[in-house]
Short mmCIF file of C-alpha atoms in Angstrom, two decimals:
data_model
loop_
_atom_site.label_atom_id
_atom_site.label_comp_id
_atom_site.label_asym_id
_atom_site.label_seq_id
_atom_site.Cartn_x
_atom_site.Cartn_y
_atom_site.Cartn_z
CA GLN A 23 49.31 -106.55 123.35
CA GLN A 24 50.45 -104.04 120.75
CA PRO A 25 47.71 -101.98 119.11
CA VAL A 26 47.54 -101.99 115.32
CA GLN A 27 47.91 -98.70 113.51
CA SER A 28 46.82 -98.03 109.96
CA PRO A 29 47.88 -96.90 107.50
CA GLN A 30 51.63 -97.41 107.92
CA ALA A 31 52.39 -94.34 105.84
CA VAL A 32 50.54 -91.48 104.19
CA ILE A 33 51.70 -88.86 101.72
CA LEU A 34 49.48 -85.81 101.38
CA ARG A 35 49.48 -82.43 99.74
CA GLU A 36 49.21 -79.45 102.03
CA GLY A 37 45.55 -78.79 102.77
CA GLU A 38 44.38 -82.39 102.42
CA ASP A 39 42.85 -84.45 105.20
CA ALA A 40 44.13 -87.63 106.86
CA VAL A 41 42.73 -90.26 109.19
CA ILE A 42 44.93 -92.54 111.28
CA ASN A 43 43.44 -95.53 113.04
CA CYS A 44 44.50 -97.43 116.15
CA SER A 45 42.84 -100.76 116.96
CA SER A 46 43.12 -103.06 119.91
CA SER A 47 42.04 -106.67 120.40
CA LYS A 48 41.86 -106.02 124.12
CA ALA A 49 39.48 -103.68 125.97
CA LEU A 50 40.96 -100.20 126.25
CA TYR A 51 40.82 -97.75 129.11
CA SER A 52 42.43 -94.91 127.23
CA VAL A 53 44.22 -94.05 124.00
CA HIS A 54 47.01 -91.47 123.87
CA TRP A 55 48.13 -89.84 120.63
CA TYR A 56 51.64 -88.50 120.03
CA ARG A 57 53.51 -86.96 117.13
CA GLN A 58 57.26 -87.48 116.80
CA LYS A 59 59.53 -85.62 114.43
CA HIS A 60 62.86 -87.06 113.41
CA GLY A 61 65.44 -86.75 116.18
CA GLU A 62 62.94 -85.42 118.70
CA ALA A 63 60.91 -86.84 121.56
CA PRO A 64 57.24 -87.72 121.10
CA VAL A 65 54.93 -84.78 121.70
CA PHE A 66 51.61 -85.37 123.44
CA LEU A 67 48.58 -84.48 121.30
CA MET A 68 45.56 -85.74 123.20
CA ILE A 69 44.09 -88.52 125.29
CA LEU A 70 40.78 -90.30 124.77
CA LEU A 71 39.29 -91.94 127.83
CA LYS A 72 36.82 -94.79 127.90
CA GLY A 73 33.38 -93.26 128.04
CA GLY A 74 34.77 -89.84 127.20
CA GLU A 75 33.94 -87.44 124.45
CA GLN A 76 35.58 -86.86 121.14
CA LYS A 77 38.40 -84.38 121.53
CA GLY A 78 40.05 -81.87 119.32
CA HIS A 79 41.89 -78.63 119.04
CA GLU A 80 42.44 -76.53 115.95
CA LYS A 81 42.50 -78.94 113.03
CA ILE A 82 43.40 -82.12 114.91
CA SER A 83 40.72 -84.20 116.57
CA ALA A 84 40.22 -87.78 117.69
CA SER A 85 37.48 -90.21 118.55
CA PHE A 86 37.22 -93.43 120.57
CA ASN A 87 34.82 -96.19 119.55
CA GLU A 88 34.39 -98.46 122.55
CA LYS A 89 32.43 -101.08 120.63
CA LYS A 90 35.25 -101.53 118.15
CA GLN A 91 38.08 -100.78 120.64
CA GLN A 92 39.39 -98.36 118.10
CA SER A 93 40.52 -94.76 118.08
CA SER A 94 40.89 -92.51 115.06
CA LEU A 95 42.97 -89.35 114.72
CA TYR A 96 41.68 -86.79 112.21
CA LEU A 97 43.98 -84.20 110.64
CA THR A 98 42.08 -81.66 108.57
CA ALA A 99 43.52 -79.13 106.13
CA SER A 100 46.98 -80.50 106.86
CA GLN A 101 49.93 -78.17 107.24
CA LEU A 102 53.61 -78.83 106.54
CA SER A 103 54.20 -78.85 110.30
CA TYR A 104 51.99 -81.92 110.66
CA SER A 105 54.66 -84.12 109.07
CA GLY A 106 56.11 -86.75 111.37
CA THR A 107 55.35 -90.14 112.82
CA TYR A 108 52.13 -90.53 114.76
CA PHE A 109 51.94 -93.08 117.55
CA CYS A 110 48.98 -94.26 119.53
CA GLY A 111 49.68 -95.47 123.05
CA THR A 112 47.15 -97.65 124.80
CA ASP A 113 46.36 -98.13 128.47
CA TYR A 114 44.37 -101.18 129.47
CA SER A 115 43.96 -100.70 133.19
CA GLY A 116 43.40 -97.00 133.87
CA GLY A 117 44.37 -95.11 136.99
CA GLY A 118 47.56 -93.63 135.57
CA ALA A 119 49.71 -96.30 137.17
CA ASP A 120 50.71 -98.06 134.00
CA GLY A 121 52.89 -97.14 131.11
CA LEU A 122 51.61 -97.27 127.59
CA THR A 123 51.76 -99.89 124.85
CA PHE A 124 52.50 -98.18 121.56
CA GLY A 125 51.56 -99.06 118.01
CA LYS A 126 54.20 -99.21 115.30
CA GLY A 127 53.44 -95.71 114.13
CA THR A 128 52.09 -93.99 111.03
CA HIS A 129 54.51 -91.95 108.94
CA LEU A 130 52.85 -88.81 107.62
CA ILE A 131 54.50 -86.74 104.91
CA ILE A 132 52.96 -83.43 103.90
CA GLN A 133 54.16 -82.01 100.61
CA PRO A 134 53.75 -78.38 99.53
CA SER B 26 52.27 -80.38 131.41
CA ALA B 27 55.75 -80.77 132.94
CA VAL B 28 59.27 -79.78 132.01
CA ILE B 29 61.44 -82.89 131.85
CA SER B 30 65.18 -83.01 131.34
CA GLN B 31 67.49 -85.96 130.75
CA LYS B 32 71.22 -86.34 131.08
CA PRO B 33 73.23 -87.15 129.11
CA SER B 34 71.54 -86.25 125.84
CA ARG B 35 73.77 -88.70 124.02
CA ASP B 36 76.73 -90.95 124.69
CA ILE B 37 78.97 -93.42 122.96
CA CYS B 38 80.03 -96.29 125.22
CA GLN B 39 82.22 -99.35 124.99
CA ARG B 40 80.61 -102.76 125.25
CA GLY B 41 80.72 -104.25 128.74
CA THR B 42 80.45 -100.89 130.48
CA SER B 43 77.43 -99.28 132.17
CA LEU B 44 75.71 -95.94 131.73
CA THR B 45 73.37 -94.18 134.13
CA ILE B 46 70.73 -91.90 132.63
CA GLN B 47 69.13 -89.23 134.75
CA CYS B 48 65.59 -87.87 134.46
CA GLN B 49 64.60 -84.68 136.26
CA VAL B 50 61.10 -83.17 136.41
CA ASP B 51 60.23 -79.62 137.40
CA SER B 52 57.31 -80.73 139.57
CA GLN B 53 56.49 -83.63 141.86
CA VAL B 54 55.03 -86.60 140.04
CA THR B 55 53.99 -89.99 141.32
CA MET B 56 54.55 -92.12 138.26
CA MET B 57 57.62 -92.10 136.05
CA PHE B 58 58.20 -94.49 133.18
CA TRP B 59 61.23 -95.56 131.18
CA TYR B 60 60.96 -96.45 127.49
CA ARG B 61 63.34 -97.62 124.82
CA GLN B 62 63.09 -96.68 121.16
CA GLN B 63 65.35 -98.55 118.78
CA PRO B 64 66.25 -96.81 115.52
CA GLY B 65 63.19 -96.39 113.31
CA GLN B 66 61.01 -98.35 115.70
CA SER B 67 58.17 -97.74 118.12
CA LEU B 68 58.47 -97.12 121.84
CA THR B 69 58.73 -100.04 124.26
CA LEU B 70 58.07 -99.72 127.97
CA ILE B 71 60.97 -100.90 130.10
CA ALA B 72 59.65 -100.26 133.58
CA THR B 73 57.45 -98.15 135.82
CA ALA B 74 59.13 -96.27 138.67
CA ASN B 75 56.92 -95.32 141.57
CA GLN B 76 58.58 -93.36 144.38
CA GLY B 77 58.99 -95.43 147.50
CA SER B 78 58.63 -98.83 145.91
CA GLU B 79 60.54 -101.18 143.66
CA ALA B 80 60.32 -100.53 139.96
CA THR B 81 57.99 -102.78 137.98
CA TYR B 82 59.60 -104.29 134.88
CA GLU B 83 57.93 -105.34 131.65
CA SER B 84 58.42 -108.74 130.11
CA GLY B 85 61.85 -108.99 128.56
CA PHE B 86 63.48 -106.45 130.86
CA VAL B 87 65.22 -107.40 134.12
CA ILE B 88 66.48 -105.43 137.08
CA ASP B 89 70.04 -106.73 136.77
CA LYS B 90 70.30 -105.27 133.28
CA PHE B 91 68.27 -102.09 133.82
CA PRO B 92 68.40 -101.10 137.50
CA ILE B 93 66.23 -98.09 138.29
CA SER B 94 66.27 -95.71 141.21
CA ARG B 95 63.50 -93.31 142.25
CA PRO B 96 64.79 -91.45 145.32
CA ASN B 97 62.16 -88.69 145.29
CA LEU B 98 59.16 -87.34 143.43
CA THR B 99 61.15 -85.33 140.87
CA PHE B 100 64.04 -87.61 139.93
CA SER B 101 64.80 -91.07 138.58
CA THR B 102 67.75 -92.89 137.06
CA LEU B 103 67.99 -95.79 134.66
CA THR B 104 71.25 -97.71 134.37
CA VAL B 105 72.04 -99.76 131.30
CA SER B 106 74.46 -102.41 132.55
CA ASN B 107 77.04 -104.56 130.80
CA MET B 108 76.16 -102.95 127.49
CA SER B 109 76.24 -104.63 124.11
CA PRO B 110 75.66 -103.10 120.65
CA GLU B 111 72.04 -104.34 120.86
CA ASP B 112 71.47 -101.78 123.64
CA SER B 113 72.04 -98.94 121.17
CA SER B 114 68.76 -97.04 121.36
CA ILE B 115 67.10 -93.88 122.50
CA TYR B 116 66.05 -94.10 126.14
CA LEU B 117 63.19 -91.85 127.20
CA CYS B 118 61.60 -91.13 130.51
CA SER B 119 58.00 -90.03 130.75
CA VAL B 120 55.81 -88.82 133.56
CA ASP B 121 52.16 -88.88 134.41
CA VAL B 122 51.48 -85.31 135.49
CA GLY B 123 49.07 -86.64 138.08
CA THR B 124 46.28 -84.11 137.66
CA GLY B 125 43.77 -86.88 137.10
CA SER B 126 43.99 -86.36 133.36
CA TYR B 127 46.32 -89.38 132.86
CA GLU B 128 48.36 -87.38 130.35
CA GLN B 129 51.92 -88.60 129.96
CA TYR B 130 54.77 -86.41 128.75
CA PHE B 131 58.18 -87.43 127.49
CA GLY B 132 61.63 -86.13 128.22
CA PRO B 133 63.97 -85.31 125.32
CA GLY B 134 65.63 -88.73 125.38
CA THR B 135 69.17 -90.08 125.66
CA ARG B 136 70.69 -91.42 122.47
CA LEU B 137 73.02 -94.29 123.35
CA THR B 138 75.47 -95.89 120.95
CA VAL B 139 77.40 -98.95 122.08
CA THR B 140 80.53 -99.87 120.15
#
């Protein structure tokens, strides 16, 4: 069951903040966040595990709300390099044996 | 993480022919996955390839169309058989690095155009 990402697209000025959400109607084991630039492969950002802590590095962090079955990706003080399409990938069973089900993506454009 | 390579990086093929895509990893991994990404779309899981067992296919994907081999812990192939223009996509392999972190990393992809 495909997770729902929102918003579909965001246009920001450099330095502004963004939040991207990923919701599932089915209980999640983990949520994986990726960024993909045009013509390139998706790049792993972070993974949120059920029962785990909020994660982050530099100005990108994420949280996982088990009650809502939702994860949010936070981009603070955005930089031009943050532009791209962000995908959440969901795992419903855990154990690393399953591939991921991806949302439709959120297009992020950072303008100078 | 892991260093993953794919061959070919791109190809243009005639309809009715087959193409085999190779995925090579620089370390031994248990789980490898094959995805398809149609132009401007999200990623869709084709199958899971576990060394030593038959690949597991997702709904809508069949072994006759997308046969997969996984001869060892660092290598896998995906064949796109009897191609049609609808098979034009980017095909990506990914691996679970198997450190217990469940992180999955993608190869650079193979861009396939069927004419």
